[in-house]
mmCIF file of C-alpha atoms and ligand atoms in Angstrom:
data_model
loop_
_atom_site.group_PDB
_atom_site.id
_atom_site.type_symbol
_atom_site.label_atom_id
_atom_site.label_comp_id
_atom_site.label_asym_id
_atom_site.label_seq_id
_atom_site.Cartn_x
_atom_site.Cartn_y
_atom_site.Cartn_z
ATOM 1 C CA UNK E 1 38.811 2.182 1.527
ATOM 2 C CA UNK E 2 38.249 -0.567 -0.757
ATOM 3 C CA UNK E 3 36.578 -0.580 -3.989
ATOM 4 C CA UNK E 4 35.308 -3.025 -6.400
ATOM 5 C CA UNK E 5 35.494 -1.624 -10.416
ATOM 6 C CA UNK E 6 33.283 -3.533 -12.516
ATOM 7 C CA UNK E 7 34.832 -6.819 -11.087
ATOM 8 C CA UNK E 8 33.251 -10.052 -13.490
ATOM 9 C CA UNK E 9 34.282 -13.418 -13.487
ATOM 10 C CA UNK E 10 32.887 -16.605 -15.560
ATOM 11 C CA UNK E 11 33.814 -20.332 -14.688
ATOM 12 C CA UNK E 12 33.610 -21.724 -18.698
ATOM 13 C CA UNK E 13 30.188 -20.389 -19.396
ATOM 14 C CA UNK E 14 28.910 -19.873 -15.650
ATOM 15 C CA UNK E 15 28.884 -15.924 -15.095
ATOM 16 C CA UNK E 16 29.872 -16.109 -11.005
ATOM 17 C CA UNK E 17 30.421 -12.321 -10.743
ATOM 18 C CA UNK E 18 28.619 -10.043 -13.297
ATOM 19 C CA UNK E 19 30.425 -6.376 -13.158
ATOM 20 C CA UNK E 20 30.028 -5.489 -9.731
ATOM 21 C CA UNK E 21 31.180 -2.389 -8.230
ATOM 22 C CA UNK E 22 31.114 -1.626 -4.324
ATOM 23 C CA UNK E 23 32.983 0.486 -1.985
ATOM 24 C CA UNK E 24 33.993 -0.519 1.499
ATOM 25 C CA UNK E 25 34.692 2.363 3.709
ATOM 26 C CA UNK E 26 35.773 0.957 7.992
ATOM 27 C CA UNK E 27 32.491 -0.618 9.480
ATOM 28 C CA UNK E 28 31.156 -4.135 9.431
ATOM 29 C CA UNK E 29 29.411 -5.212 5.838
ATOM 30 C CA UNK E 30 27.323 -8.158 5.307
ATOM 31 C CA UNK E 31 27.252 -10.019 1.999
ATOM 32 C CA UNK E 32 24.521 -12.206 2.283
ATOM 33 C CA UNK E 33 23.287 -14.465 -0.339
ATOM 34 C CA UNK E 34 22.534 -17.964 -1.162
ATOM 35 C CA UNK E 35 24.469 -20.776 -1.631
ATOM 36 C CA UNK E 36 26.243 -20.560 -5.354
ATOM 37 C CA UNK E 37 25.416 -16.363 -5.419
ATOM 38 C CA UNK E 38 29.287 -15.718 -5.486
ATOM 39 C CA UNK E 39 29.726 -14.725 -2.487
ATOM 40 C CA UNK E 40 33.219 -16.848 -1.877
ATOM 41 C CA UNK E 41 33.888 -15.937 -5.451
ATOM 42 C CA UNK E 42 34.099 -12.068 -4.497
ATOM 43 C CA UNK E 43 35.771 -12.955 -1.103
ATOM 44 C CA UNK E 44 38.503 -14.841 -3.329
ATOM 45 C CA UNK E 45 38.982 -12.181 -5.789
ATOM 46 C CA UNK E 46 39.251 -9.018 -2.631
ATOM 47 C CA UNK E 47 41.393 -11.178 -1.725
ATOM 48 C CA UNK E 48 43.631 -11.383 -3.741
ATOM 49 C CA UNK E 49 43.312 -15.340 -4.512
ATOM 50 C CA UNK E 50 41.454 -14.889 -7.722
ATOM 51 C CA UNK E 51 42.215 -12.769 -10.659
ATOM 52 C CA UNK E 52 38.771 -11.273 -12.143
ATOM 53 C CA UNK E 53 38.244 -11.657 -15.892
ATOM 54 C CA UNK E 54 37.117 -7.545 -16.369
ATOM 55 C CA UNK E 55 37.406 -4.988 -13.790
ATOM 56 C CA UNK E 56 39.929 -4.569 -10.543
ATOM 57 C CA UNK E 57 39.597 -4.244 -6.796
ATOM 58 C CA UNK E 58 41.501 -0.988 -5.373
ATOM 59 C CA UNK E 59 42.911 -0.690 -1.822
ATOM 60 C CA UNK E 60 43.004 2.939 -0.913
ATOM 61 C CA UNK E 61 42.529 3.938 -4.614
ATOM 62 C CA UNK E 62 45.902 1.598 -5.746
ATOM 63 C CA UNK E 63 44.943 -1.601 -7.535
ATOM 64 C CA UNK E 64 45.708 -4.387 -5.481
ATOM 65 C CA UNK E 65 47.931 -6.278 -8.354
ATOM 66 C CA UNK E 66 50.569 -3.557 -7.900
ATOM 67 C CA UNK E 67 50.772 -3.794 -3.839
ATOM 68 C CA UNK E 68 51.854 -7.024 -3.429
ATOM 69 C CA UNK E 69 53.228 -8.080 0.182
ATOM 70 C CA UNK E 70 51.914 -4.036 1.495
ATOM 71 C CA UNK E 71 48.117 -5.633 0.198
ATOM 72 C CA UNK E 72 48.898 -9.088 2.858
ATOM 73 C CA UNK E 73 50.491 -7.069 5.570
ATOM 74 C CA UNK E 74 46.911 -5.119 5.584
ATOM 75 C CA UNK E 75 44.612 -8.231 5.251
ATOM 76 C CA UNK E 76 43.336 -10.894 7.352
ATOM 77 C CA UNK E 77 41.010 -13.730 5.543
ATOM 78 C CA UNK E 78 39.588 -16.718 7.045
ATOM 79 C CA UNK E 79 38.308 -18.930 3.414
ATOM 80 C CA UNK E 80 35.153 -21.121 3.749
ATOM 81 C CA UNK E 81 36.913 -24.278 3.380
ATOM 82 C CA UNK E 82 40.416 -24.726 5.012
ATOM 83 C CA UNK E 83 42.082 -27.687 6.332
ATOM 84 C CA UNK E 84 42.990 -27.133 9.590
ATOM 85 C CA UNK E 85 46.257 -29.584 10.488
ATOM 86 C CA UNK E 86 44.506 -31.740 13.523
ATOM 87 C CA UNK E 87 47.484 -33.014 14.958
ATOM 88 C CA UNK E 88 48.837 -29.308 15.631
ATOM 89 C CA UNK E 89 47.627 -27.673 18.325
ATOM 90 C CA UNK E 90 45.812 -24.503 18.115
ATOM 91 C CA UNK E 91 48.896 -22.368 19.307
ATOM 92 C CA UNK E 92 50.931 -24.300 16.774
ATOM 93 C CA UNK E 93 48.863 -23.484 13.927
ATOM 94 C CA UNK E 94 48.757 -19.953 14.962
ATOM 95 C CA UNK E 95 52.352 -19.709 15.086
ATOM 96 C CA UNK E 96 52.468 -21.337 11.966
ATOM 97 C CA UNK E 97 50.257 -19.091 10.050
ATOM 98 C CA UNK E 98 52.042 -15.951 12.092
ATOM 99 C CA UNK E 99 55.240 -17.129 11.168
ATOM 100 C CA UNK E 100 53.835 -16.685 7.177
ATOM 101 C CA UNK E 101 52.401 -13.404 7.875
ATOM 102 C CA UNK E 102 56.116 -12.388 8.780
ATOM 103 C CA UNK E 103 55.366 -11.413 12.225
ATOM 104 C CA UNK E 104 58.553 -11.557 14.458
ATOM 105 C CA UNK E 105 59.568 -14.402 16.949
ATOM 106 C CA UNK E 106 59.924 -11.765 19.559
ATOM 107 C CA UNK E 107 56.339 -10.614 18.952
ATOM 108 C CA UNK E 108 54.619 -13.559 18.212
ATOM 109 C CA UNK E 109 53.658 -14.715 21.989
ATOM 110 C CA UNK E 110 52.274 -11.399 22.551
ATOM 111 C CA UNK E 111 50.132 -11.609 19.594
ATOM 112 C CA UNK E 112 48.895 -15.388 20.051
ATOM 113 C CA UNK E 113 48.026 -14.441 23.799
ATOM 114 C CA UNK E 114 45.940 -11.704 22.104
ATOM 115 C CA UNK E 115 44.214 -12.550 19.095
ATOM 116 C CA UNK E 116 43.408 -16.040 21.706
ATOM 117 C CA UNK E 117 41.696 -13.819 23.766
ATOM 118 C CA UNK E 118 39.684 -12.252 21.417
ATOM 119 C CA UNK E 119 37.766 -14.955 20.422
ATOM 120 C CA UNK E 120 38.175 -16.673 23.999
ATOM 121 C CA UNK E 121 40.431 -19.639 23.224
ATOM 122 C CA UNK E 122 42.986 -19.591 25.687
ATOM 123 C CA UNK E 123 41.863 -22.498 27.249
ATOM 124 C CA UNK E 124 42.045 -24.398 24.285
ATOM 125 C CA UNK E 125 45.112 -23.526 23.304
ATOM 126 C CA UNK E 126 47.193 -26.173 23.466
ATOM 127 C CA UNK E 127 44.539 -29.123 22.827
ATOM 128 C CA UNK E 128 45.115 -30.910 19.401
ATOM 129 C CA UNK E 129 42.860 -29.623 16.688
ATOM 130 C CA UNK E 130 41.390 -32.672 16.003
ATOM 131 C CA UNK E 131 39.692 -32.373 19.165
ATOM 132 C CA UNK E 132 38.097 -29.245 18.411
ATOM 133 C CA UNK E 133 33.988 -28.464 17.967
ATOM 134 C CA UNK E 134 33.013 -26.647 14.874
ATOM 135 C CA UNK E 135 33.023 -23.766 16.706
ATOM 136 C CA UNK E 136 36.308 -23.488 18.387
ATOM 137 C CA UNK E 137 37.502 -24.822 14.708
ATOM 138 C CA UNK E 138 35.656 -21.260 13.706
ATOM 139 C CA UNK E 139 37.113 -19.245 16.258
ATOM 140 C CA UNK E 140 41.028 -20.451 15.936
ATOM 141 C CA UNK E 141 40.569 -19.111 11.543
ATOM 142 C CA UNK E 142 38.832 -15.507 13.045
ATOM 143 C CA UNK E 143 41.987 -15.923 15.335
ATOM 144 C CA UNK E 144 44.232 -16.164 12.440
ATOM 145 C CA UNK E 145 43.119 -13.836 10.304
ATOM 146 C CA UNK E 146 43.466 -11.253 12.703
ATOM 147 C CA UNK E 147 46.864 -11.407 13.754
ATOM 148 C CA UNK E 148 48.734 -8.713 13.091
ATOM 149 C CA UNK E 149 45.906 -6.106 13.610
ATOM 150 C CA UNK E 150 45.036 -6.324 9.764
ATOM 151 C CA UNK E 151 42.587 -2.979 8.228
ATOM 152 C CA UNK E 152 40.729 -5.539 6.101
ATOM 153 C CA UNK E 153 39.494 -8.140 7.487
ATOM 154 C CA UNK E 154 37.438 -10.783 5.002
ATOM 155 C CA UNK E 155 35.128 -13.916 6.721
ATOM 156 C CA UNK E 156 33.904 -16.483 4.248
ATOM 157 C CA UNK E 157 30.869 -17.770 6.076
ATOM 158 C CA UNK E 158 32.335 -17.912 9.380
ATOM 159 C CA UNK E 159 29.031 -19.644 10.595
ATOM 160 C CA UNK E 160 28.476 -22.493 8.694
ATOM 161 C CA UNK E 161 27.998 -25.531 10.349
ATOM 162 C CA UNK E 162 27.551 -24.304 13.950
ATOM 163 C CA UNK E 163 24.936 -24.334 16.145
ATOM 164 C CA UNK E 164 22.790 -21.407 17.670
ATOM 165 C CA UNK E 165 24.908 -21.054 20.415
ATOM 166 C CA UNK E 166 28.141 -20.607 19.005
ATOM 167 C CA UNK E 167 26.650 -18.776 15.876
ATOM 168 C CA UNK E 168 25.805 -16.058 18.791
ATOM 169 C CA UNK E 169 29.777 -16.317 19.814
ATOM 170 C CA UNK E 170 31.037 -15.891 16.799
ATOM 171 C CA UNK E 171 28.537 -12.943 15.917
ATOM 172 C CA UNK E 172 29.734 -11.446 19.246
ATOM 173 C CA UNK E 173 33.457 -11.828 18.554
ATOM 174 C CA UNK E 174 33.212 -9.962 15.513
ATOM 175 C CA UNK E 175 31.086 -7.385 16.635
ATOM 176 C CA UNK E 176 34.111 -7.189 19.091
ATOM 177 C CA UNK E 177 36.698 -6.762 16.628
ATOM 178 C CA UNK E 178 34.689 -3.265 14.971
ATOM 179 C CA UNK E 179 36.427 0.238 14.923
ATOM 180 C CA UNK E 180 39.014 1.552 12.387
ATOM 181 C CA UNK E 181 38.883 -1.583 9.966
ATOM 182 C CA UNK E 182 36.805 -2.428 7.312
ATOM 183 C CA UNK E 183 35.359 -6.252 7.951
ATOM 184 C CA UNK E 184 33.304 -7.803 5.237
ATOM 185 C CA UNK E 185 31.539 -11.272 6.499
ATOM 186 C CA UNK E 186 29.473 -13.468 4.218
ATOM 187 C CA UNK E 187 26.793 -15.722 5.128
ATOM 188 C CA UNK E 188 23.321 -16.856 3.969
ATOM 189 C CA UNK E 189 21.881 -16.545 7.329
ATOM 190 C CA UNK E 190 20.482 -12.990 7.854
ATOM 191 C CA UNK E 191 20.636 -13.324 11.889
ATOM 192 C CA UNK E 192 23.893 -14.104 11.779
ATOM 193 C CA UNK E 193 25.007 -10.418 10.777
ATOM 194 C CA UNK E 194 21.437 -8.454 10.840
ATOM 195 C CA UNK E 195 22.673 -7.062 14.455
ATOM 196 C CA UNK E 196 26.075 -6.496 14.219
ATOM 197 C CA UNK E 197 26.601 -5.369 10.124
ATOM 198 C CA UNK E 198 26.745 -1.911 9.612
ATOM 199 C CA UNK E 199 25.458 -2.164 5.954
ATOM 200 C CA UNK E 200 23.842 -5.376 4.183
ATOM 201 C CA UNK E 201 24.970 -6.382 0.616
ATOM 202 C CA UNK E 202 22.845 -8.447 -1.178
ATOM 203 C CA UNK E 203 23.763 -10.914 -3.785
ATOM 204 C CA UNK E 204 22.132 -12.941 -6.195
ATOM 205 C CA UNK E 205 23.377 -14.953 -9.147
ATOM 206 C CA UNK E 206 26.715 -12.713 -9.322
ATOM 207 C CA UNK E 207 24.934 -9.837 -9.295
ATOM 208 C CA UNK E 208 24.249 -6.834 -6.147
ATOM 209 C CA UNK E 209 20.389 -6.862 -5.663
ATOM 210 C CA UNK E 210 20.630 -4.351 -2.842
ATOM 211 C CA UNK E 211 22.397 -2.707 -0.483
ATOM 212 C CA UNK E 212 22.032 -0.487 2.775
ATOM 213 C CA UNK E 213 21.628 -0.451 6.329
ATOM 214 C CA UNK E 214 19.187 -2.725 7.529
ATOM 215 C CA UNK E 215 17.243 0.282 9.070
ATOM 216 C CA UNK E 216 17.182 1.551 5.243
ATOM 217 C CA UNK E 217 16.546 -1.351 4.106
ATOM 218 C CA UNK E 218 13.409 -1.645 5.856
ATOM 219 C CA UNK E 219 12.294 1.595 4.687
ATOM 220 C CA UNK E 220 13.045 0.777 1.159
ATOM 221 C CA UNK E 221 11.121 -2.716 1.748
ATOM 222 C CA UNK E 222 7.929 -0.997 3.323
ATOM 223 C CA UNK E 223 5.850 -3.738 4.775
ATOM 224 C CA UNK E 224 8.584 -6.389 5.348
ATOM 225 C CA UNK E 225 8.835 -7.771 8.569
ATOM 226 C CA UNK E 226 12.309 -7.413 9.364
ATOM 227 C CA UNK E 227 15.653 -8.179 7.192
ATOM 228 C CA UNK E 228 14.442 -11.917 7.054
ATOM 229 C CA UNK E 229 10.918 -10.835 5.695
ATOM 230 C CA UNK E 230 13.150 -8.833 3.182
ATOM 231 C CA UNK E 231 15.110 -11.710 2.370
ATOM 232 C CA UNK E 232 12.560 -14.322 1.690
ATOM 233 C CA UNK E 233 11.133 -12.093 -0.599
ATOM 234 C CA UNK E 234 14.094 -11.163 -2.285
ATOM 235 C CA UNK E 235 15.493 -14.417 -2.495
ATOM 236 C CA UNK E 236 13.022 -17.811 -2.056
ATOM 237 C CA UNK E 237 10.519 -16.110 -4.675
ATOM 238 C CA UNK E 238 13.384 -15.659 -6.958
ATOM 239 C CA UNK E 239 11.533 -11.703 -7.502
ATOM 240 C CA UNK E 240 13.530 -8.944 -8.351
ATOM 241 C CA UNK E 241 13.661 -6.957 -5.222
ATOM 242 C CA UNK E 242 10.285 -5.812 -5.490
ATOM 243 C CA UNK E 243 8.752 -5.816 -2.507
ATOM 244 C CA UNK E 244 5.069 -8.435 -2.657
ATOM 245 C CA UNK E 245 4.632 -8.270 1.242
HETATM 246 P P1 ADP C 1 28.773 -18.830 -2.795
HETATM 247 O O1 ADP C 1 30.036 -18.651 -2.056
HETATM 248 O O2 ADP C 1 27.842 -17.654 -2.685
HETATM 249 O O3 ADP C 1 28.087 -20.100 -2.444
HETATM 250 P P2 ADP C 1 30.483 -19.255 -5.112
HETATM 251 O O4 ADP C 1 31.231 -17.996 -5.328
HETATM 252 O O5 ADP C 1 31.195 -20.364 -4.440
HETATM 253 O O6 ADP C 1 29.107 -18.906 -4.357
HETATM 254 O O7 ADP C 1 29.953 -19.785 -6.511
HETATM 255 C C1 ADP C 1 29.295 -18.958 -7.460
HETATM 256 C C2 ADP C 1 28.973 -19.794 -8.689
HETATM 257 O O8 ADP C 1 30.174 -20.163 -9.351
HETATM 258 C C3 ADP C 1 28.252 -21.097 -8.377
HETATM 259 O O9 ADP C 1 27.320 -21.338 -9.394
HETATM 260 C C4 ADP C 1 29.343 -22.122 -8.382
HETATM 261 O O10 ADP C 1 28.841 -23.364 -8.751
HETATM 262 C C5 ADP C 1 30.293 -21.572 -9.419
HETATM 263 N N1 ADP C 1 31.699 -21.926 -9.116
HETATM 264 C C6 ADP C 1 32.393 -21.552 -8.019
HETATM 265 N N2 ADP C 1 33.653 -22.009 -8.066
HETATM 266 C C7 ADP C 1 33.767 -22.688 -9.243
HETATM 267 C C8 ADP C 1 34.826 -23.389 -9.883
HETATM 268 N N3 ADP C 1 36.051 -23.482 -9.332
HETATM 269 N N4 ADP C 1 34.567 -23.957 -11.091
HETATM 270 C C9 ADP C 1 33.347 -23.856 -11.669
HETATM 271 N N5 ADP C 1 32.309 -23.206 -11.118
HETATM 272 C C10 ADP C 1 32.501 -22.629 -9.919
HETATM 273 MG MG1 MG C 2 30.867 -19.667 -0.528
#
């Protein structure tokens, strides 16, 4: 389980994060939000990347600035922006990145072969990354972050930038990955994780608006038209959760 404890942080005077406190039990969660809401700013600071100015994040009731390498053994993040090396090949950079997760030579081919096939790359392999779509550029960081069957698994916007079609993939291969871990995905596109997320966080200006399953969500929002209806409310009429609809 992983909690959030009144977790703030401020960039000079801009509050990103304003005392937010969630708990993540195994599922699929959706933090959805618009650009600039924080979202990469929590992912950063679950992560371990970022230290929060007031409050702490908690792995299985243990703050996470006391576990150390146990914390990275059990986590798997793919950040918004990371520069992939285009002259490696995929299977290079995966046996790069395994390499720093410390898993062993003698299991590494085992776990390329499977974390390929889990978000269907093995025919891509062994191309150069430079020669990748956005999509297959997508699919290689899901691929990385979940080597070494990690129980938290954290996807900065793992959409951005694609198209329909592979938006559906990568929906699909994280739907896939589901049972036994706890896998938080951001994005500011509600159909990207409206069928697949298991609860929906929503964030505005560093702060939780709302959260729930989209099926209590819609309760909650009587009248709205779906999680999008919800959203546009929420969010393009800058209201305060109220629903007008
Ligand atoms: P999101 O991922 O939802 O787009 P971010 O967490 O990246 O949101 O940003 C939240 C807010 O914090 C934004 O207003 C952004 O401009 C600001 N911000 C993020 N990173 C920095 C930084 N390194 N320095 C200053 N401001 C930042
Ligand atoms: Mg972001």
């Amino acid at each position: 389980m992983l909690k959030l404890c009144d977790v703030s942080k401020k960039y000079k005077e801009k509050n990103a994060l304003n005392h937010v406190s969630l708990t993540f039990r195994t599922g699929i969660y959706g933090l959805l939000g618009p650009n600039g809401a924080g979202k990469s700013t929590m992912m950063n600071i679950i992560t371990g990347n970022l230290l929060p100015d007031n409050g702490y994040v908690a792995w299985k009731e243990k703050d996470i600035r006391t576990l150390g390498a146990d914390y990275r053994s059990i986590l798997g993040y793919a950040p918004q922006q990371q520069g992939l090396y285009d002259s490696f090949t995929g299977r290079r950079f995966l046996s790069y990145m395994a390499a720093l997760k410390g898993i062993s030579k003698k299991e590494m081919p085992g776990e390329l072969a499977r974390v390929l096939a889990c978000v269907n790359m093995e025919e891509a392999a062994d191309q150069a990354i430079g020669a990748y779509s956005g999509g297959m550029k997508q699919r290689l960081l899901i691929a990385q972050a979940i080597m070494g069957s990690p129980e938290l698994i954290v996807l900065d916007e793992p959409t951005a930038g694609l198209d329909p079609k592979e938006r559906v993939r990568i929906r699909e291969n994280i739907k896939a990955l589901a049972g036994g871990k706890t896998i938080l995905v951001s994005t500011h596109v509600v159909s990207d994780i409206e069928p697949i997320a298991d609860e929906i966080i929503m964030i505005r200006s560093g702060s939780i608006i709302d959260q729930g399953t989209v099926a209590g969500l819609m309760v909650k929002y009587e009248g709205c038209n779906g999680l999008e209806d919800i959203y546009m409310r929420v969010y393009e009429e800058g209201g305060d959760g109220t629903c007008t609809c």
